[in-house]
Amino acid sequence: MLKQQNILDYSVGEDAQLFLLLTKVEKKVTRTGKEFLNLELRDISATISAKMWSGFEIFFHSASDGNIVKLDCKFDEYNGTPQLIINRIRLANESDGVSHGDFLPRSQRDLDEMKREWNEIIDVLTNEHLKTLIQKIFDAETKEKYFNVPAGKAWHHAYINGLLEHTLEIIKICKTACDIHPELNKDLIITGAILHDFGKTEELSYETNFDYTDKGKLIGHIVIAAMRIDEKAKEIPGFPEPLKNQLIHLVLSHQGKLEHASPVIPKMPEAVVLYHADELSAKSNAYLNVAKNDRQGESNWTNFIRLAETAIYIPPMDDDDNPKDSLFD
Amino acid sequence: MLKQQNILDYSVGEDAQLFLLLTKVEKKVTRTGKEFLNLELRDISATISAKMWSGFEIFFHSASDGNIVKLDCKFDEYNGTPQLIINRIRLANESDGVSHGDFLPRSQRDLDEMKREWNEIIDVLTNEHLKTLIQKIFDAETKEKYFNVPAGKAWHHAYINGLLEHTLEIIKICKTACDIHPELNKDLIITGAILHDFGKTEELSYETNFDYTDKGKLIGHIVIAAMRIDEKAKEIPGFPEPLKNQLIHLVLSHQGKLEHASPVIPKMPEAVVLYHADELSAKSNAYLNVAKNDRQGESNWTNFIRLAETAIYIPPMDDDDNPKDSLFD
Amino acid sequence: MLKQQNILDYSVGEDAQLFLLLTKVEKKVTRTGKEFLNLELRDISATISAKMWSGFEIFFHSASDGNIVKLDCKFDEYNGTPQLIINRIRLANESDGVSHGDFLPRSQRDLDEMKREWNEIIDVLTNEHLKTLIQKIFDAETKEKYFNVPAGKAWHHAYINGLLEHTLEIIKICKTACDIHPELNKDLIITGAILHDFGKTEELSYETNFDYTDKGKLIGHIVIAAMRIDEKAKEIPGFPEPLKNQLIHLVLSHQGKLEHASPVIPKMPEAVVLYHADELSAKSNAYLNVAKNDRQGESNWTNFIRLAETAIYIPPMDDDDNPKDSLFD
Amino acid sequence: MLKQQNILDYSVGEDAQLFLLLTKVEKKVTRTGKEFLNLELRDISATISAKMWSGFEIFFHSASDGNIVKLDCKFDEYNGTPQLIINRIRLANESDGVSHGDFLPRSQRDLDEMKREWNEIIDVLTNEHLKTLIQKIFDAETKEKYFNVPAGKAWHHAYINGLLEHTLEIIKICKTACDIHPELNKDLIITGAILHDFGKTEELSYETNFDYTDKGKLIGHIVIAAMRIDEKAKEIPGFPEPLKNQLIHLVLSHQGKLEHASPVIPKMPEAVVLYHADELSAKSNAYLNVAKNDRQGESNWTNFIRLAETAIYIPPMDDDDNPKDSLFD
Amino acid sequence: MLKQQNILDYSVGEDAQLFLLLTKVEKKVTRTGKEFLNLELRDISATISAKMWSGFEIFFHSASDGNIVKLDCKFDEYNGTPQLIINRIRLANESDGVSHGDFLPRSQRDLDEMKREWNEIIDVLTNEHLKTLIQKIFDAETKEKYFNVPAGKAWHHAYINGLLEHTLEIIKICKTACDIHPELNKDLIITGAILHDFGKTEELSYETNFDYTDKGKLIGHIVIAAMRIDEKAKEIPGFPEPLKNQLIHLVLSHQGKLEHASPVIPKMPEAVVLYHADELSAKSNAYLNVAKNDRQGESNWTNFIRLAETAIYIPPMDDDDNPKDSLFD
Amino acid sequence: MLKQQNILDYSVGEDAQLFLLLTKVEKKVTRTGKEFLNLELRDISATISAKMWSGFEIFFHSASDGNIVKLDCKFDEYNGTPQLIINRIRLANESDGVSHGDFLPRSQRDLDEMKREWNEIIDVLTNEHLKTLIQKIFDAETKEKYFNVPAGKAWHHAYINGLLEHTLEIIKICKTACDIHPELNKDLIITGAILHDFGKTEELSYETNFDYTDKGKLIGHIVIAAMRIDEKAKEIPGFPEPLKNQLIHLVLSHQGKLEHASPVIPKMPEAVVLYHADELSAKSNAYLNVAKNDRQGESNWTNFIRLAETAIYIPPMDDDDNPKDSLFD
């Protein structure tokens, strides 16, 4: 794991030697005809733009988006926004011992523990059709992507391993629902939970930045998952057609409403459970992140959050009236 | 507990002696000038209309909606709908050993167990302000109503003790959410869950039938609960104003959207958790009830359910393809 | 083709010998314990219910929904609705020379001409990838279903061969759009048009009646088509991934809006053209059918049409003011 | 009343000695480590930001939001926006003879006249229950706040005494409605009008700036008013329960639609009258203010007004065609 | 004015001689081939269907919808709905002294008084352009229709002279608004109020029944009024174009929202005032009518009113708690 | 036709002599009291702002919006946006041989060919009423405006002659629909298409810039067209009233939905055809323009297009996978 000071913690005028991830690189020309490099870079804490005014030709011909680079630079600002002025830059090489994962935010839960939890969930499935289907879908490469991909670009669980963390939360909630209602088809719900956002492995790119792929924008993760289930179930002899349809139904309907891009609404109790468990996991993660990161100065409120259609309230912390204090009464 | 055959299980032409609950009684006149009694009655399984053609004067002057009656009658039908022809009728008396509870649907969970569960939840609250508030609100009479009232007229948990069952489910789900996110204010969420539908004790009448009260229609259970919290918190010295506002906020916002009659939308992580836990409990109960009760003949579907905006799918049960079978593989 | 008088043209009291399609059959018991058969039957003009009071045991054990039957009956009415009283009934056999097609409404366009038109459209596609894909998808059995299936249950092109007629109309309109805008990818649009409602071959059953299948209700024709394209394109070596994504995008987005069950909205000019061509074909067919069939007596209006959210106006025909007359001035 | 030139009327470079209201004060550090004060100030005409570069330590430790200050400053501009550079600053003291009211916009109607009008309305109420309730709610302190508070932050009657002016307009309109329909319960409507926005006394802060309180954002003025009515009515022996429910209903439903944050919609003729009278008063005030203040240069239109979802048209004034001229023909 | 007992007040089996208005007449044939007349008739209290079994040939050839008839009949019922069995029937003639007005509901306000009020409003207009326009539009025939037409088919002011009554109410409310805001263009608002529903004179037919005309359904009263204003203003030399556009704007925007069929939303303070005054007049009339006519037995509620999206509450009348009683304390 | 380099193609620092269209001119004063001219100018490619610091008095007194000017200037930039610094400026005169048309975007189709096509469409109308109406409406001056006006300000066909081009496209599509459904009233549809956006001749100004007129904003093109049809049809003896109503209906309903500002929705098959043909023409033009002009660098996507509610996808062009390449296989 890379150890260096976060770019958010530098001040204007400081010099630095840093490894950063290159998310955009282009050559531009000033109005007066002078060429320069314009770059976008990121570390784990933030994104920053940078300029390089000379000596970049060799680098420019070898570099492309997604490369890790090492640079010698000074922190500057332009129109009130921080930027870097680069003196020297080179591509990172193997001996530098850095990897893309050093530059992207990441779930705070332990990955191995999450993998173990996920494997145990599969192990105790009793429906052999569903178990086989999961094994077929998750070859080594797919599993790797699935374990790494964030659950979204910005709103909830928007960090490496985020989809896995999100999926485990949903399953925990679904199990509570199955405790309450033992008549629910637990294996179907759990398989639906595992696969509901599976399509995000193809909808999102996350190696160098979190963004939507062309396929993601044209088709969307919901239908991508449906197509994969259909394809793999066909390869399993005797996979029951009604079961396949139910599972695809759970995936298609998991956003609950047509206007949220589900092409069918939930038509089974199991689908309704999955929909609301997904909502609970996504919204509580999103609101808690916002409350942690977007507080406005000393106000009790964050700024306005478009997806929540409101600012979020953060109870006063250092106050006798603070209800949390009472936990220690 | 009353033991008698359900009215749903009688056939046309059968005679019966039954205790039933009187939900409407009126004297009418035929076009030809003949007076008769028109009644509506119910047992625990259904509602039925009835006619009585003579000898009803004394009864009519003593009877009113909500009385339990004993009658001697014959099952008849009119325009394809079952009705009773009453020969003799009288008000039930104490020695009959029947009570209103014998005629209204009721949660299938054990009431004492639910009460115990509810009490334990209160006991382990660590926030003394909230604990005191709950004790103040729940005097013996109020607790009695709260334990009995259904959670609604028809859609979910629409039976005696339904609100209690529903509240316990929500708390179970909220606890799962607090396990996932220990930074949530658990006592606030649980108190919010306990009180979120408290207003239904005044919004609904359920002694003789499940219906809305005038107050319920004019004010609604959400604001009724808010008023009660405000009133009782004011009686507690030192109850923190921000805590009161947060708790009222959780109650007001628990339906999640303005168009669902919440006058504010959730603006705290705790409010979002409560909203989605409520949805999960309500919808899974409603869909499972529909799937159990509204299957259309041998079809795999119920009839169209207006509140779900769809028919509900019921997987084939006696089929090799049935995914549930795999539970016994 | 079966020649017999339409059931709509019989009067109460008439006797008849008819071939009809059995759409429901069940044994029922009267309140007084007498068994009888309750049936639903249809010919090409209408659906009718029927009762048989004796001598039905052998028939009942061999019959099931979708059989063609021959019967000897009398036209009766019950509560103002026509019904049949059956004297004798048997399953039709091969020598009767009748088939399901004799009992279901059917496009008024010549089927062979429509097939020829469809084949010519495929022939002149210049994009070999798309041409190959269509050939792979349309094996003989699939083509047969595709040529027969109605485009819907009730609203537009709701008759045998309706999907084919609808598809040809869309292509005609799309060609006009391509004449106006030669920069459009014509082959992509035409392939999108051919496949846009392909999923209806699995979403609808139309052999004995027009209805939705379980798969249709759980998944919907849009995603069914997407899954099939994905599956078949994978079998074609070198099929370009972007082209596949674009084609699936056209199919997914052809209902134009999320709330109309498209999981993505149109994001390409070709998708927008297909969406609006589909609307034009569907709505003009639906409105013209309504105007032809639902006129209210001598009024200039049909009754209220729910899907149009209005009654439809039919200009007075026998009137000097009638604008159509001017066509013959 | 403070007499000084409005800040809107100064030009860049001018020096000034001014009393202003401090709405925000914070110490900041430049990237180069230099501390400075960053302030927001307002007079009756506008809000302005300010910087102070030295000599602010003593002031900073005594100042807080809402203080009135006296300052010696120069008008400057930054990125095209006016700002002040402060040389000297001190808190105002009693001998300065200034008060918060000197810095906030205010109704143009005479306050004493409005109070007199309001008192007369109460005096002629004939329903003693309602009259007593109003007297109980409006203790001296509450009345003071109620007479001062604006009706909103920005849209209509958004100035000191605005709620009072708005309430009197509504009552005038309601009286017209009662003239038309004498069967309306006039006392109920008038009491509803008086209390409909009562909650704004707690929802809004207006001493130093117009803003929402935490309580206002978490609960909202509608429910705040309902809670107060409930509380006070309980203190009045014999206050009729149905009357209380009706009055609360009028308050809760006065925004007319769930999506406008009313938790119930109007269910009584009196509630419908109050809702539309409120709309008429609010919208005509808002549109006239916009037309007066937001005209775009010599155009006949204001800029786009988000809450009106349109620009507002202002008929040409100096024109023979101007319809207003005709008033003097 | 016709004096006869209302048809609502007859019982089954009674014989009667009545004048009624014929709203539909058709010859039908029973399944057994017998011809009979099927009619719809109305008096001022209700509509009733009727059958005539013989002796109707001569009548049938002279009668048509809208004729007043005299008949000799017996009150019968069919499927629980009252109907008439006609023995003899003839068209009314002049000497019968009856007119259509005897059979249609009518405003309870005095017509002459309303006309006088309307004329006085026109008289005091000071804008000569607008005054001339009104005089040009209201020739004798048009004025006659305008004074008679109902304001709608069923919802508010749905009776003869209803438009006039409604218009006078709006003007009264608008005058109150002009008292509050003297800067409003009063003549423009009043002229807008007079003409806002003018198009209903062509949108509705009301001679024999209240219904929409073909023109009304195809064009709507809003655009009909706009076309008439445009036409008549063009005939007035020197009528200012901006004034015409403003007036048409008030008419077009008076339903306030696009989804309420206004093709533009209000963009002037005067338009906003007219819109809300219209709402206030319409809704208070509609809710009061419903409360008067649709009470459900002894309940405090009417049945569900679709246009109000709720049942309407009617406070208990004979109750000490009744707030209206307090008016006489 | 003016020949000069487009302003988009100049770089900062270049001098130029240009003819431009003056779209705004005003005298301003700097904070330090110095007067200067502030102007907005456009050529056929773009709009640019400009400043002139001295020697502008004579020019300023003669100039007004919409003048063509000749200027001597230098390209500069301010806050990153290009602007002109003007040295000398004068009004263009006749001998300069320039006209407004040189500065506004224009359809790429040949105008004479479009006029010819339009005339031929009128010629073959067989309904003499409609033909006469079109001739009456289109006097020489009106036809000139109609042929020149753009179809909108910015979204589709937003260039000189755009309405004509758009109208011809719609007619082409409608003819295809009439080929499919010969029972449609073709003359009515075509006349509806010709007149559907006729009101844009009064709704838009396009001589110096594309903008809405006051009349356009207050009344809208839909009702303007309806008023003109009504006016002109009244001048034609014997023009059938139902035909007029139908034609106006087609115009009023052509935006298909109330919320799209149509005061009535389509109630005839012909109206539905016109609505969808209009959509197809408008949307395909708009999306193709966006795809051509708004590509984001080397991305396959344009930026977000508000009216499309999405970014638009542009398939990769230089790629083996590109489906368009297959046209040349």
mmCIF file of C-alpha atoms in Angstrom, chain A residues 43-229:
data_model
loop_
_atom_site.group_PDB
_atom_site.id
_atom_site.type_symbol
_atom_site.label_atom_id
_atom_site.label_comp_id
_atom_site.label_asym_id
_atom_site.label_seq_id
_atom_site.Cartn_x
_atom_site.Cartn_y
_atom_site.Cartn_z
ATOM 1 C CA ASP A 43 -4.847 10.123 -5.567
ATOM 2 C CA ILE A 44 -7.067 8.364 -3.086
ATOM 3 C CA SER A 45 -8.336 11.630 -1.593
ATOM 4 C CA ALA A 46 -9.084 13.865 -4.587
ATOM 5 C CA THR A 47 -8.679 14.824 -8.227
ATOM 6 C CA ILE A 48 -6.419 17.698 -9.371
ATOM 7 C CA SER A 49 -5.498 19.303 -12.691
ATOM 8 C CA ALA A 50 -1.956 19.976 -13.721
ATOM 9 C CA LYS A 51 0.080 21.797 -16.346
ATOM 10 C CA MET A 52 3.531 21.059 -17.728
ATOM 11 C CA TRP A 53 5.221 23.711 -19.840
ATOM 12 C CA SER A 54 8.301 22.035 -21.292
ATOM 13 C CA GLY A 55 10.145 18.775 -21.672
ATOM 14 C CA PHE A 56 7.038 16.640 -22.037
ATOM 15 C CA GLU A 57 7.358 15.313 -25.576
ATOM 16 C CA ILE A 58 8.749 11.885 -24.781
ATOM 17 C CA PHE A 59 6.366 11.373 -21.896
ATOM 18 C CA PHE A 60 3.390 12.492 -23.954
ATOM 19 C CA HIS A 61 4.017 9.896 -26.646
ATOM 20 C CA SER A 62 4.102 7.034 -24.185
ATOM 21 C CA ALA A 63 1.385 8.113 -21.740
ATOM 22 C CA SER A 64 -2.316 7.433 -21.799
ATOM 23 C CA ASP A 65 -5.300 7.628 -19.473
ATOM 24 C CA GLY A 66 -5.045 5.180 -16.641
ATOM 25 C CA ASN A 67 -1.255 5.168 -16.321
ATOM 26 C CA ILE A 68 0.309 5.668 -12.936
ATOM 27 C CA VAL A 69 2.933 8.379 -13.033
ATOM 28 C CA LYS A 70 5.614 9.741 -10.761
ATOM 29 C CA LEU A 71 6.117 13.467 -10.741
ATOM 30 C CA ASP A 72 8.104 16.290 -9.314
ATOM 31 C CA CYS A 73 5.849 19.284 -8.940
ATOM 32 C CA LYS A 74 4.813 22.435 -7.125
ATOM 33 C CA PHE A 75 1.321 23.138 -5.730
ATOM 34 C CA ASP A 76 -0.141 26.232 -7.352
ATOM 35 C CA GLU A 77 -3.655 27.589 -7.775
ATOM 36 C CA TYR A 78 -5.585 28.969 -10.746
ATOM 37 C CA ASN A 79 -8.811 30.919 -10.346
ATOM 38 C CA GLY A 80 -9.007 29.727 -6.778
ATOM 39 C CA THR A 81 -8.698 26.049 -7.657
ATOM 40 C CA PRO A 82 -5.546 24.120 -6.763
ATOM 41 C CA GLN A 83 -3.400 22.868 -9.625
ATOM 42 C CA LEU A 84 0.016 21.356 -10.061
ATOM 43 C CA ILE A 85 2.909 22.743 -12.074
ATOM 44 C CA ILE A 86 4.951 19.759 -13.165
ATOM 45 C CA ASN A 87 8.700 19.883 -13.480
ATOM 46 C CA ARG A 88 9.392 16.257 -14.288
ATOM 47 C CA ILE A 89 7.166 13.295 -14.936
ATOM 48 C CA ARG A 90 7.592 9.634 -15.847
ATOM 49 C CA LEU A 91 5.500 6.509 -16.028
ATOM 50 C CA ALA A 92 5.654 4.346 -12.930
ATOM 51 C CA ASN A 93 7.308 0.989 -13.385
ATOM 52 C CA GLU A 94 7.069 -2.310 -11.624
ATOM 53 C CA SER A 95 9.873 -1.592 -9.241
ATOM 54 C CA ASP A 96 7.930 1.383 -7.898
ATOM 55 C CA GLY A 97 5.595 -1.068 -6.216
ATOM 56 C CA VAL A 98 2.423 0.956 -6.772
ATOM 57 C CA SER A 99 -0.847 -0.155 -8.253
ATOM 58 C CA HIS A 100 -4.117 1.386 -9.324
ATOM 59 C CA GLY A 101 -5.689 0.386 -6.072
ATOM 60 C CA ASP A 102 -3.487 2.923 -4.324
ATOM 61 C CA PHE A 103 -5.362 5.772 -5.947
ATOM 62 C CA LEU A 104 -9.011 4.925 -5.673
ATOM 63 C CA PRO A 105 -11.273 5.031 -2.594
ATOM 64 C CA ARG A 106 -12.022 1.659 -1.115
ATOM 65 C CA SER A 107 -14.456 0.058 1.278
ATOM 66 C CA GLN A 108 -13.442 0.305 4.911
ATOM 67 C CA ARG A 109 -14.477 -3.272 5.519
ATOM 68 C CA ASP A 110 -11.814 -5.978 5.297
ATOM 69 C CA LEU A 111 -11.906 -7.524 1.837
ATOM 70 C CA ASP A 112 -10.964 -11.046 2.885
ATOM 71 C CA GLU A 113 -13.626 -11.077 5.531
ATOM 72 C CA MET A 114 -16.191 -9.933 3.001
ATOM 73 C CA LYS A 115 -15.095 -12.613 0.533
ATOM 74 C CA ARG A 116 -15.357 -15.239 3.258
ATOM 75 C CA GLU A 117 -18.811 -14.023 4.179
ATOM 76 C CA TRP A 118 -19.868 -14.128 0.530
ATOM 77 C CA ASN A 119 -18.538 -17.665 0.046
ATOM 78 C CA GLU A 120 -20.339 -18.917 3.127
ATOM 79 C CA ILE A 121 -23.595 -17.513 1.822
ATOM 80 C CA ILE A 122 -23.193 -19.472 -1.392
ATOM 81 C CA ASP A 123 -22.173 -22.613 0.472
ATOM 82 C CA VAL A 124 -25.383 -22.872 2.437
ATOM 83 C CA LEU A 125 -27.692 -22.458 -0.531
ATOM 84 C CA THR A 126 -29.758 -25.608 -0.745
ATOM 85 C CA ASN A 127 -31.212 -25.115 -4.180
ATOM 86 C CA GLU A 128 -28.715 -26.874 -6.424
ATOM 87 C CA HIS A 129 -29.942 -25.128 -9.588
ATOM 88 C CA LEU A 130 -29.259 -21.720 -8.155
ATOM 89 C CA LYS A 131 -25.968 -22.785 -6.612
ATOM 90 C CA THR A 132 -24.762 -24.187 -9.922
ATOM 91 C CA LEU A 133 -25.845 -21.046 -11.716
ATOM 92 C CA ILE A 134 -23.828 -18.860 -9.381
ATOM 93 C CA GLN A 135 -20.791 -21.064 -9.826
ATOM 94 C CA LYS A 136 -21.133 -20.893 -13.597
ATOM 95 C CA ILE A 137 -21.497 -17.129 -13.650
ATOM 96 C CA PHE A 138 -18.628 -16.478 -11.263
ATOM 97 C CA ASP A 139 -15.563 -17.783 -13.011
ATOM 98 C CA ALA A 140 -12.330 -16.475 -11.532
ATOM 99 C CA GLU A 141 -12.135 -13.375 -13.715
ATOM 100 C CA THR A 142 -15.735 -12.390 -13.175
ATOM 101 C CA LYS A 143 -15.475 -12.913 -9.441
ATOM 102 C CA GLU A 144 -12.412 -10.674 -9.364
ATOM 103 C CA LYS A 145 -14.310 -7.865 -11.089
ATOM 104 C CA TYR A 146 -17.395 -8.411 -8.956
ATOM 105 C CA PHE A 147 -15.373 -8.196 -5.749
ATOM 106 C CA ASN A 148 -13.664 -4.999 -6.877
ATOM 107 C CA VAL A 149 -16.284 -2.926 -8.653
ATOM 108 C CA PRO A 150 -17.910 -0.025 -6.797
ATOM 109 C CA ALA A 151 -21.705 -0.082 -6.482
ATOM 110 C CA GLY A 152 -21.963 3.248 -8.227
ATOM 111 C CA LYS A 153 -20.200 6.282 -9.535
ATOM 112 C CA ALA A 154 -20.965 8.671 -6.710
ATOM 113 C CA TRP A 155 -24.085 8.092 -4.635
ATOM 114 C CA HIS A 156 -23.784 4.994 -2.437
ATOM 115 C CA HIS A 157 -20.989 2.458 -1.857
ATOM 116 C CA ALA A 158 -19.068 4.410 -4.498
ATOM 117 C CA TYR A 159 -15.696 2.881 -3.760
ATOM 118 C CA ILE A 160 -13.644 -0.192 -4.653
ATOM 119 C CA ASN A 161 -15.311 -3.345 -3.185
ATOM 120 C CA GLY A 162 -18.450 -1.279 -2.793
ATOM 121 C CA LEU A 163 -20.703 -3.696 -4.682
ATOM 122 C CA LEU A 164 -19.577 -6.555 -2.467
ATOM 123 C CA GLU A 165 -20.149 -4.555 0.721
ATOM 124 C CA HIS A 166 -23.567 -3.453 -0.549
ATOM 125 C CA THR A 167 -24.559 -6.980 -1.535
ATOM 126 C CA LEU A 168 -23.637 -8.371 1.869
ATOM 127 C CA GLU A 169 -25.718 -5.696 3.586
ATOM 128 C CA ILE A 170 -28.736 -6.534 1.436
ATOM 129 C CA ILE A 171 -28.383 -10.211 2.210
ATOM 130 C CA LYS A 172 -28.229 -9.457 5.932
ATOM 131 C CA ILE A 173 -31.465 -7.482 5.676
ATOM 132 C CA CYS A 174 -33.104 -10.143 3.515
ATOM 133 C CA LYS A 175 -32.225 -12.781 6.091
ATOM 134 C CA THR A 176 -33.986 -10.711 8.741
ATOM 135 C CA ALA A 177 -37.013 -10.596 6.449
ATOM 136 C CA CYS A 178 -36.844 -14.379 5.995
ATOM 137 C CA ASP A 179 -36.694 -14.818 9.769
ATOM 138 C CA ILE A 180 -39.905 -12.820 9.998
ATOM 139 C CA HIS A 181 -41.530 -14.662 7.077
ATOM 140 C CA PRO A 182 -40.227 -18.233 6.819
ATOM 141 C CA GLU A 183 -42.552 -18.855 3.865
ATOM 142 C CA LEU A 184 -40.345 -16.706 1.649
ATOM 143 C CA ASN A 185 -38.137 -18.538 -0.841
ATOM 144 C CA LYS A 186 -34.861 -17.680 0.844
ATOM 145 C CA ASP A 187 -32.552 -19.178 -1.768
ATOM 146 C CA LEU A 188 -34.280 -17.246 -4.517
ATOM 147 C CA ILE A 189 -33.987 -13.975 -2.613
ATOM 148 C CA ILE A 190 -30.326 -14.501 -1.785
ATOM 149 C CA THR A 191 -29.451 -15.441 -5.346
ATOM 150 C CA GLY A 192 -31.391 -12.394 -6.518
ATOM 151 C CA ALA A 193 -29.442 -10.235 -4.084
ATOM 152 C CA ILE A 194 -26.112 -11.624 -5.270
ATOM 153 C CA LEU A 195 -26.974 -10.988 -8.902
ATOM 154 C CA HIS A 196 -29.151 -7.867 -8.703
ATOM 155 C CA ASP A 197 -26.295 -5.444 -9.422
ATOM 156 C CA PHE A 198 -24.051 -7.961 -11.131
ATOM 157 C CA GLY A 199 -24.387 -5.952 -14.356
ATOM 158 C CA LYS A 200 -22.366 -3.177 -12.765
ATOM 159 C CA THR A 201 -19.253 -5.204 -13.533
ATOM 160 C CA GLU A 202 -19.879 -4.274 -17.146
ATOM 161 C CA GLU A 203 -21.748 -1.004 -16.648
ATOM 162 C CA LEU A 204 -18.947 0.706 -14.761
ATOM 163 C CA SER A 205 -15.254 1.131 -15.376
ATOM 164 C CA TYR A 206 -13.271 1.595 -12.220
ATOM 165 C CA GLU A 207 -9.657 0.851 -13.048
ATOM 166 C CA THR A 208 -8.596 4.461 -13.446
ATOM 167 C CA ASN A 209 -11.698 6.341 -12.489
ATOM 168 C CA PHE A 210 -15.315 5.531 -11.769
ATOM 169 C CA ASP A 211 -17.321 6.017 -14.918
ATOM 170 C CA TYR A 212 -20.013 4.474 -17.088
ATOM 171 C CA THR A 213 -19.005 2.372 -20.065
ATOM 172 C CA ASP A 214 -20.690 2.804 -23.431
ATOM 173 C CA LYS A 215 -22.387 -0.548 -22.857
ATOM 174 C CA GLY A 216 -23.513 0.662 -19.452
ATOM 175 C CA LYS A 217 -25.122 3.762 -20.879
ATOM 176 C CA LEU A 218 -26.740 1.969 -23.825
ATOM 177 C CA ILE A 219 -28.029 -1.111 -21.998
ATOM 178 C CA GLY A 220 -27.732 -0.586 -18.240
ATOM 179 C CA HIS A 221 -26.722 -2.986 -15.486
ATOM 180 C CA ILE A 222 -30.196 -4.400 -15.025
ATOM 181 C CA VAL A 223 -30.514 -5.873 -18.484
ATOM 182 C CA ILE A 224 -26.838 -6.856 -18.605
ATOM 183 C CA ALA A 225 -27.423 -9.067 -15.567
ATOM 184 C CA ALA A 226 -30.605 -10.521 -17.057
ATOM 185 C CA MET A 227 -28.779 -11.464 -20.251
ATOM 186 C CA ARG A 228 -26.008 -13.162 -18.338
ATOM 187 C CA ILE A 229 -28.404 -15.189 -16.177
#
